[in-house]
Amino acid sequence: MTPEELSAAITSALTASVDAGELAVPAEALPKEVRVERPKNREHGDWATNIALQLAKPAGVPPRKIAEVLTARLAEIPGVSRVEIAGPGFLNITVDAAAAGELAKAIVEAGTAFGSNTAMAGTRINLEFVSANPTGPIHLGGTRWAAVGDSLARIFQSQGADVTREYYFNDHGIQIDRFARSLLASAKGEPAPEDGYGGDYITEIADAVTAAHPDILAAADPQEEFRSHGVELMFAAIKESLHEFGVDFDVYFHENSLFEDGAVEKLLEQLKGLGHLYAKDGAWWLKSTAFGDDKDRVVIKSDGHAAYIAGDIAYFKNKRDRGFDLCIYMLGADHHGYVARLKAAADALGDDADRVEVLIGQMVNLVKDGVPLRMSKRAGTVVTMEDLVDVVGTDAARYSLARFSSDSNIDIDLDVLTKRSNENPVFYVQYAHARTCAVARNAAATGVERTAFDAAALTHATESELLAVLGQYPGVLAQAAAYREPHRVARHLEVIAGAYHRWYDVCRVTPLGDEPVTDVNRTRLWLNDATSQVLANGLGLLGVTAPERM
RNA sequence: GCGUGAGUAGCUCAGCAGGAUAGAGCGUCCCUCUCCUAAAGGGAAGGUCGCGGGUUCGAAUCCCGCCUCGCGCACCA
């Protein structure tokens, strides 16, 4: 029995109770779903609900009174062995070992599908993340989003959503010009321009471009040549890094295309027609304050060039035209001022601002000896995705970036990483999975097979605990999707790994010495394999491998 | 100044979609491998959940105020 199943049973018991006139609760006060939680204290049963406390006020009845009414009905739920009223009105529910144990079999039979859902079926999501300018390699901030974004995409997919991973390739504007000038300077053997980029990669790309085009400095517009070839090389390198990181985008969208096909121009005309643009100081402004922004924004600069936001409005329109219901943007905290602008743009287009959802991720800082290190692209002192992967590997890099809430700043201590220490919990989870595989191998070698299954044999306290946390997994996925928080998956895997290790320590799957194989052994193998499956499924959602041996 | 995120164990962080005795990893100190992987497990120590009010049966969690830190507040992208 999973908490969701129990929740559903309690909900219908509650409804039945109201229908029968035992409880007078206004319909609007009835929750769609009664929440059940795992009590911290095992003396409080397997699951508990505070529904009686919540209904006390709207029903105008003391909570314990409501609890009493519900107790009789809850006790009749198949699989429920005991219901107790505790404290101010908690309902503590104990489940039959057999009913709880059935889950092990259900998980093994569901296989890779366990935990997935169809709650988001039919929703088309455009998830845009990383979108780093092709003026340099992906730094740590982008790497964090690559890990979190890709994982979020996988979690959405587990809930049935149709997800497109998209990378907005910013190949238009002055950053790119600076990049081109930096390449040109390098090729000429000159120092990097004051507002340009430094770092070894500039030299490497400049050399590569020169090698492929020996006469490039004699071209009519060498800077333009370096721009086009350099961006191409840089972008190929970025794609390669992402690919090795396990992140492959469905769409790499070129900002330039919005200008080339006239989409931006057309859109600006449309906005003018709607009366949302006005001219001031030689520029064209979007009246974004009318749509919740804190100030109006320039869309066409007084020099006649489009401002960045112009492309972004057109891009949003483009996404909607491609049929996406929800456009999610994952931005760094240094861009959070952009949220109101994007929503205002959608609003101005006559679209629903709720189609735009912006997720803000806090910064990743480098720390050395407890002191923050300043990263500078210009000075070339950035730590890149490749650097991180070189030191800790893809699994540890992805896991350690995905296990934190995006709301938290994270500090990465290079000394700790270079020590290759076991401080990273990814090993804890992966080791648990490897252990399940070792146990399965030993079981096979000693003739323990999943022939029989006796759910009632899973009686040990650690088995009850393990089953409970495995049962929580689908709910954790649903919440991770609903709140756009992949770290919840990682954290729960750590809980499952802990429960598994404790179970492993006291409950053997294979018999000792020449003891006979019993149904207890066989049933425990089901539980072992169920755990293996859930860990593998969860690690998969994080883009981390589930090794069979370590 | 305005906006926004954070402040929880020595360190790094969960918990915040109100619940019962506030958790995990790492670090420190004990203990457990003649039998499934000790990258593990058990135990100990370690907390004014930034501070002050409020809401209620109940607040780390919600509301208000304050303090500290990060990040924004362009005709840059």
XYZ file of C-alpha atoms in Angstrom, chain A residues 100-446:
347
model
C 2.601 -3.016 3.071
C 4.712 -5.783 1.607
C 2.689 -6.071 -1.600
C 4.487 -2.950 -2.735
C 7.732 -4.836 -3.255
C 6.140 -7.002 -5.904
C 4.284 -4.093 -7.444
C 7.521 -2.158 -7.888
C 9.386 -5.030 -9.500
C 6.489 -5.610 -11.857
C 6.229 -1.934 -12.745
C 9.966 -1.814 -13.444
C 11.233 1.383 -14.993
C 7.693 2.739 -14.994
C 7.462 2.754 -11.210
C 7.049 6.304 -10.007
C 5.814 7.629 -13.300
C 2.445 9.140 -13.736
C 0.143 10.729 -16.280
C -0.665 13.787 -14.213
C 0.938 16.108 -16.748
C -0.127 14.214 -19.845
C -1.129 16.500 -22.668
C 0.949 19.416 -21.428
C 3.504 20.680 -23.898
C 6.398 22.292 -22.093
C 9.224 24.265 -23.574
C 12.050 24.159 -21.092
C 14.793 26.606 -21.912
C 17.985 26.404 -19.922
C 21.720 27.020 -20.082
C 21.458 29.267 -23.182
C 24.966 30.500 -22.461
C 26.419 32.926 -24.973
C 28.777 31.217 -27.400
C 31.551 33.562 -26.364
C 33.239 31.083 -24.096
C 32.922 27.704 -22.445
C 30.096 26.933 -20.038
C 30.998 28.058 -16.560
C 29.790 26.696 -13.234
C 26.511 28.592 -13.179
C 25.556 27.199 -16.557
C 26.680 23.784 -15.444
C 24.324 23.938 -12.499
C 21.435 24.714 -14.802
C 22.451 21.976 -17.187
C 22.217 19.466 -14.343
C 19.043 20.857 -12.816
C 17.311 21.627 -16.096
C 17.908 18.288 -17.723
C 16.796 16.532 -14.578
C 13.676 18.648 -14.404
C 12.919 17.747 -18.003
C 13.204 14.067 -17.158
C 10.973 14.511 -14.119
C 8.335 16.290 -16.196
C 8.483 13.459 -18.683
C 7.995 10.957 -15.866
C 4.746 12.752 -15.158
C 3.636 12.375 -18.741
C 4.456 15.853 -20.004
C 5.692 16.458 -23.515
C 8.953 18.321 -22.973
C 11.231 20.090 -25.409
C 14.661 21.007 -24.106
C 15.685 24.213 -25.742
C 18.873 26.249 -25.903
C 18.595 29.861 -26.994
C 21.696 30.500 -28.948
C 22.556 34.154 -28.660
C 24.416 34.891 -31.855
C 23.308 38.458 -32.282
C 24.603 41.523 -30.533
C 27.628 43.163 -29.093
C 28.830 40.310 -26.901
C 29.457 38.378 -30.056
C 31.237 41.367 -31.561
C 33.546 41.455 -28.571
C 34.205 37.781 -28.993
C 35.034 38.313 -32.666
C 37.347 41.210 -31.885
C 39.093 39.113 -29.258
C 39.694 36.347 -31.775
C 40.971 38.791 -34.332
C 43.322 40.381 -31.806
C 44.664 36.994 -30.832
C 45.246 36.024 -34.446
C 47.187 39.219 -34.965
C 49.207 38.558 -31.846
C 47.714 41.553 -30.102
C 46.490 41.575 -26.478
C 42.798 41.060 -25.804
C 40.696 44.214 -26.252
C 39.743 46.110 -23.120
C 36.127 44.922 -23.281
C 36.940 41.568 -24.839
C 37.586 38.056 -23.645
C 40.793 36.491 -22.479
C 41.683 32.937 -21.683
C 43.393 30.150 -23.495
C 40.293 29.110 -25.377
C 40.358 32.367 -27.334
C 43.846 31.582 -28.570
C 42.865 28.013 -29.388
C 39.844 29.040 -31.394
C 41.701 31.830 -33.156
C 44.430 29.368 -34.089
C 41.897 26.821 -35.292
C 40.143 29.391 -37.440
C 43.436 30.603 -38.876
C 44.556 27.069 -39.604
C 41.350 26.337 -41.510
C 41.416 29.665 -43.318
C 45.050 30.687 -43.807
C 44.216 33.862 -45.736
C 41.638 35.082 -43.287
C 43.522 38.195 -42.202
C 43.508 39.357 -45.803
C 39.747 38.991 -46.133
C 37.578 42.013 -46.753
C 36.135 41.838 -43.262
C 38.365 39.608 -41.138
C 36.421 40.305 -37.965
C 33.247 39.019 -39.566
C 35.123 35.937 -40.733
C 36.354 35.301 -37.214
C 32.880 35.897 -35.882
C 31.135 33.341 -38.019
C 33.811 30.654 -37.856
C 34.620 31.316 -34.206
C 31.013 31.108 -33.069
C 30.639 27.889 -34.970
C 33.663 26.341 -33.265
C 32.718 27.669 -29.857
C 29.227 26.373 -30.186
C 30.418 22.962 -31.290
C 32.605 22.839 -28.203
C 29.686 23.801 -25.961
C 27.474 21.142 -27.495
C 30.182 18.572 -27.010
C 30.633 19.481 -23.345
C 26.910 19.254 -22.778
C 26.723 15.941 -24.555
C 29.440 14.496 -22.370
C 27.541 15.854 -19.410
C 24.555 13.831 -20.574
C 22.543 16.819 -21.692
C 21.272 16.933 -25.251
C 18.912 19.659 -26.335
C 16.050 19.033 -28.722
C 16.241 22.504 -30.195
C 19.144 24.908 -30.498
C 17.403 28.102 -31.392
C 19.375 30.842 -33.086
C 18.466 34.320 -31.991
C 19.683 35.580 -35.329
C 16.948 33.664 -37.139
C 14.313 35.846 -35.512
C 15.869 38.850 -37.179
C 16.605 37.183 -40.476
C 13.083 35.952 -41.080
C 11.545 39.270 -40.094
C 9.789 37.905 -37.021
C 11.069 40.694 -34.826
C 10.061 43.392 -37.241
C 6.632 41.924 -37.726
C 6.106 41.672 -34.015
C 7.140 45.242 -33.360
C 4.639 46.417 -35.948
C 2.003 44.356 -34.234
C 2.825 45.887 -30.854
C 2.744 49.352 -32.387
C -0.650 48.547 -33.822
C -1.860 47.508 -30.406
C -0.650 50.812 -29.030
C 1.832 49.205 -26.663
C 4.871 50.969 -28.123
C 5.696 54.627 -27.990
C 8.586 56.770 -29.208
C 10.702 58.734 -26.788
C 14.232 60.134 -26.973
C 14.670 58.636 -30.411
C 13.923 55.125 -29.221
C 10.863 52.895 -29.202
C 9.607 51.818 -25.802
C 7.363 49.004 -24.682
C 4.759 50.200 -22.229
C 5.589 47.295 -19.972
C 4.535 49.127 -16.795
C 0.984 48.654 -18.027
C 1.599 44.911 -17.649
C 3.210 44.727 -14.257
C 6.804 45.661 -14.993
C 8.461 48.263 -12.805
C 9.627 50.384 -15.716
C 9.099 50.680 -19.426
C 11.636 48.971 -21.654
C 13.395 50.063 -24.783
C 12.784 47.673 -27.652
C 14.412 49.669 -30.448
C 17.405 51.704 -29.457
C 17.923 55.228 -30.721
C 20.656 53.901 -33.008
C 17.983 51.857 -34.761
C 19.135 48.496 -33.469
C 16.785 46.189 -31.660
C 17.340 45.812 -27.940
C 17.708 42.346 -26.509
C 14.132 42.224 -25.345
C 12.861 42.597 -28.906
C 14.306 39.243 -29.800
C 12.934 37.757 -26.656
C 9.398 38.852 -27.330
C 9.582 37.403 -30.798
C 11.077 34.254 -29.370
C 8.226 33.834 -26.926
C 5.744 34.307 -29.750
C 7.636 31.733 -31.740
C 7.420 29.225 -28.924
C 3.699 29.732 -28.558
C 3.239 29.384 -32.288
C 5.021 26.073 -32.081
C 2.282 24.907 -29.738
C 3.835 25.030 -26.301
C 1.400 25.483 -23.423
C 4.059 26.469 -20.976
C 7.340 28.244 -21.608
C 9.745 27.774 -18.751
C 12.890 29.872 -18.586
C 15.657 28.921 -16.234
C 17.724 31.971 -15.431
C 20.508 32.835 -13.063
C 19.871 35.155 -10.142
C 21.760 37.864 -11.980
C 18.882 37.914 -14.467
C 15.972 37.849 -12.085
C 15.122 41.399 -12.980
C 14.072 39.957 -16.287
C 11.078 38.071 -14.944
C 8.608 40.938 -14.948
C 9.747 41.920 -18.435
C 9.090 38.498 -19.927
C 5.688 38.250 -18.338
C 4.810 41.768 -19.402
C 5.818 40.927 -22.946
C 3.490 37.940 -23.012
C 0.734 40.065 -21.584
C 1.271 42.823 -24.128
C 0.956 40.283 -26.913
C -2.481 39.498 -25.595
C -1.282 36.161 -24.305
C -1.578 34.781 -20.811
C 1.375 35.777 -18.643
C 1.010 32.468 -16.838
C 2.300 30.764 -19.970
C 5.639 32.211 -18.945
C 7.279 30.701 -15.948
C 10.712 31.802 -14.863
C 12.800 29.707 -12.533
C 15.608 31.556 -10.830
C 18.704 29.753 -9.721
C 21.108 31.287 -7.282
C 24.777 31.657 -7.982
C 27.497 29.092 -7.783
C 30.596 30.411 -6.063
C 34.069 29.107 -6.023
C 35.723 28.942 -2.656
C 39.330 28.363 -1.814
C 40.552 28.198 1.770
C 37.187 29.535 2.830
C 37.542 32.616 0.667
C 35.329 33.244 -2.363
C 37.244 33.261 -5.623
C 36.216 35.792 -8.169
C 35.745 34.263 -11.580
C 36.447 36.446 -14.545
C 35.779 35.507 -18.122
C 38.011 38.263 -19.333
C 40.926 37.138 -17.215
C 40.225 33.553 -18.168
C 39.953 32.411 -14.554
C 36.636 30.671 -14.975
C 36.032 27.123 -13.905
C 34.168 25.393 -16.670
C 31.878 22.440 -16.989
C 34.771 20.498 -18.454
C 37.047 21.400 -15.559
C 34.494 20.183 -13.061
C 33.853 16.948 -14.932
C 37.572 16.326 -15.299
C 38.009 16.500 -11.562
C 34.965 14.655 -10.233
C 33.381 12.923 -13.200
C 29.964 13.423 -14.716
C 27.998 11.486 -12.115
C 29.377 13.334 -9.119
C 29.177 16.673 -10.903
C 25.560 16.229 -11.931
C 24.473 14.804 -8.638
C 26.170 17.372 -6.463
C 24.686 20.217 -8.484
C 21.206 18.714 -8.600
C 20.871 17.838 -4.928
C 20.630 21.429 -3.761
C 17.627 23.670 -3.877
C 18.033 26.203 -6.663
C 17.191 28.870 -4.122
C 20.451 28.276 -2.332
C 23.734 29.771 -3.298
C 26.197 26.959 -3.486
C 29.860 27.136 -2.753
C 32.163 24.764 -4.502
C 35.462 24.208 -2.817
C 38.040 23.158 -5.350
C 40.240 21.704 -2.640
C 37.488 19.362 -1.564
C 36.800 18.341 -5.122
C 40.404 17.722 -5.970
C 40.722 15.522 -2.923
C 38.242 13.190 -4.553
C 36.803 12.639 -1.135
C 33.702 10.703 -0.246
C 31.961 13.808 0.892
C 29.723 13.525 -2.097
C 26.515 11.637 -1.304
C 26.333 10.360 -4.848
C 28.601 7.528 -3.758
C 26.270 6.711 -0.907
C 23.343 6.270 -3.260
C 25.297 4.574 -6.007
C 26.842 2.213 -3.505
C 23.408 1.227 -2.259
C 22.445 0.384 -5.826
C 25.641 -1.564 -6.415
C 24.882 -3.445 -3.233
C 21.425 -4.421 -4.395
C 23.063 -5.854 -7.489
C 25.643 -7.748 -5.451
C 22.886 -9.193 -3.320
C 20.954 -10.198 -6.428
C 24.037 -11.916 -7.853
C 24.602 -13.820 -4.636
C 20.960 -14.762 -4.482
C 21.131 -16.205 -7.967
C 24.279 -18.119 -7.061
C 22.653 -19.684 -4.018
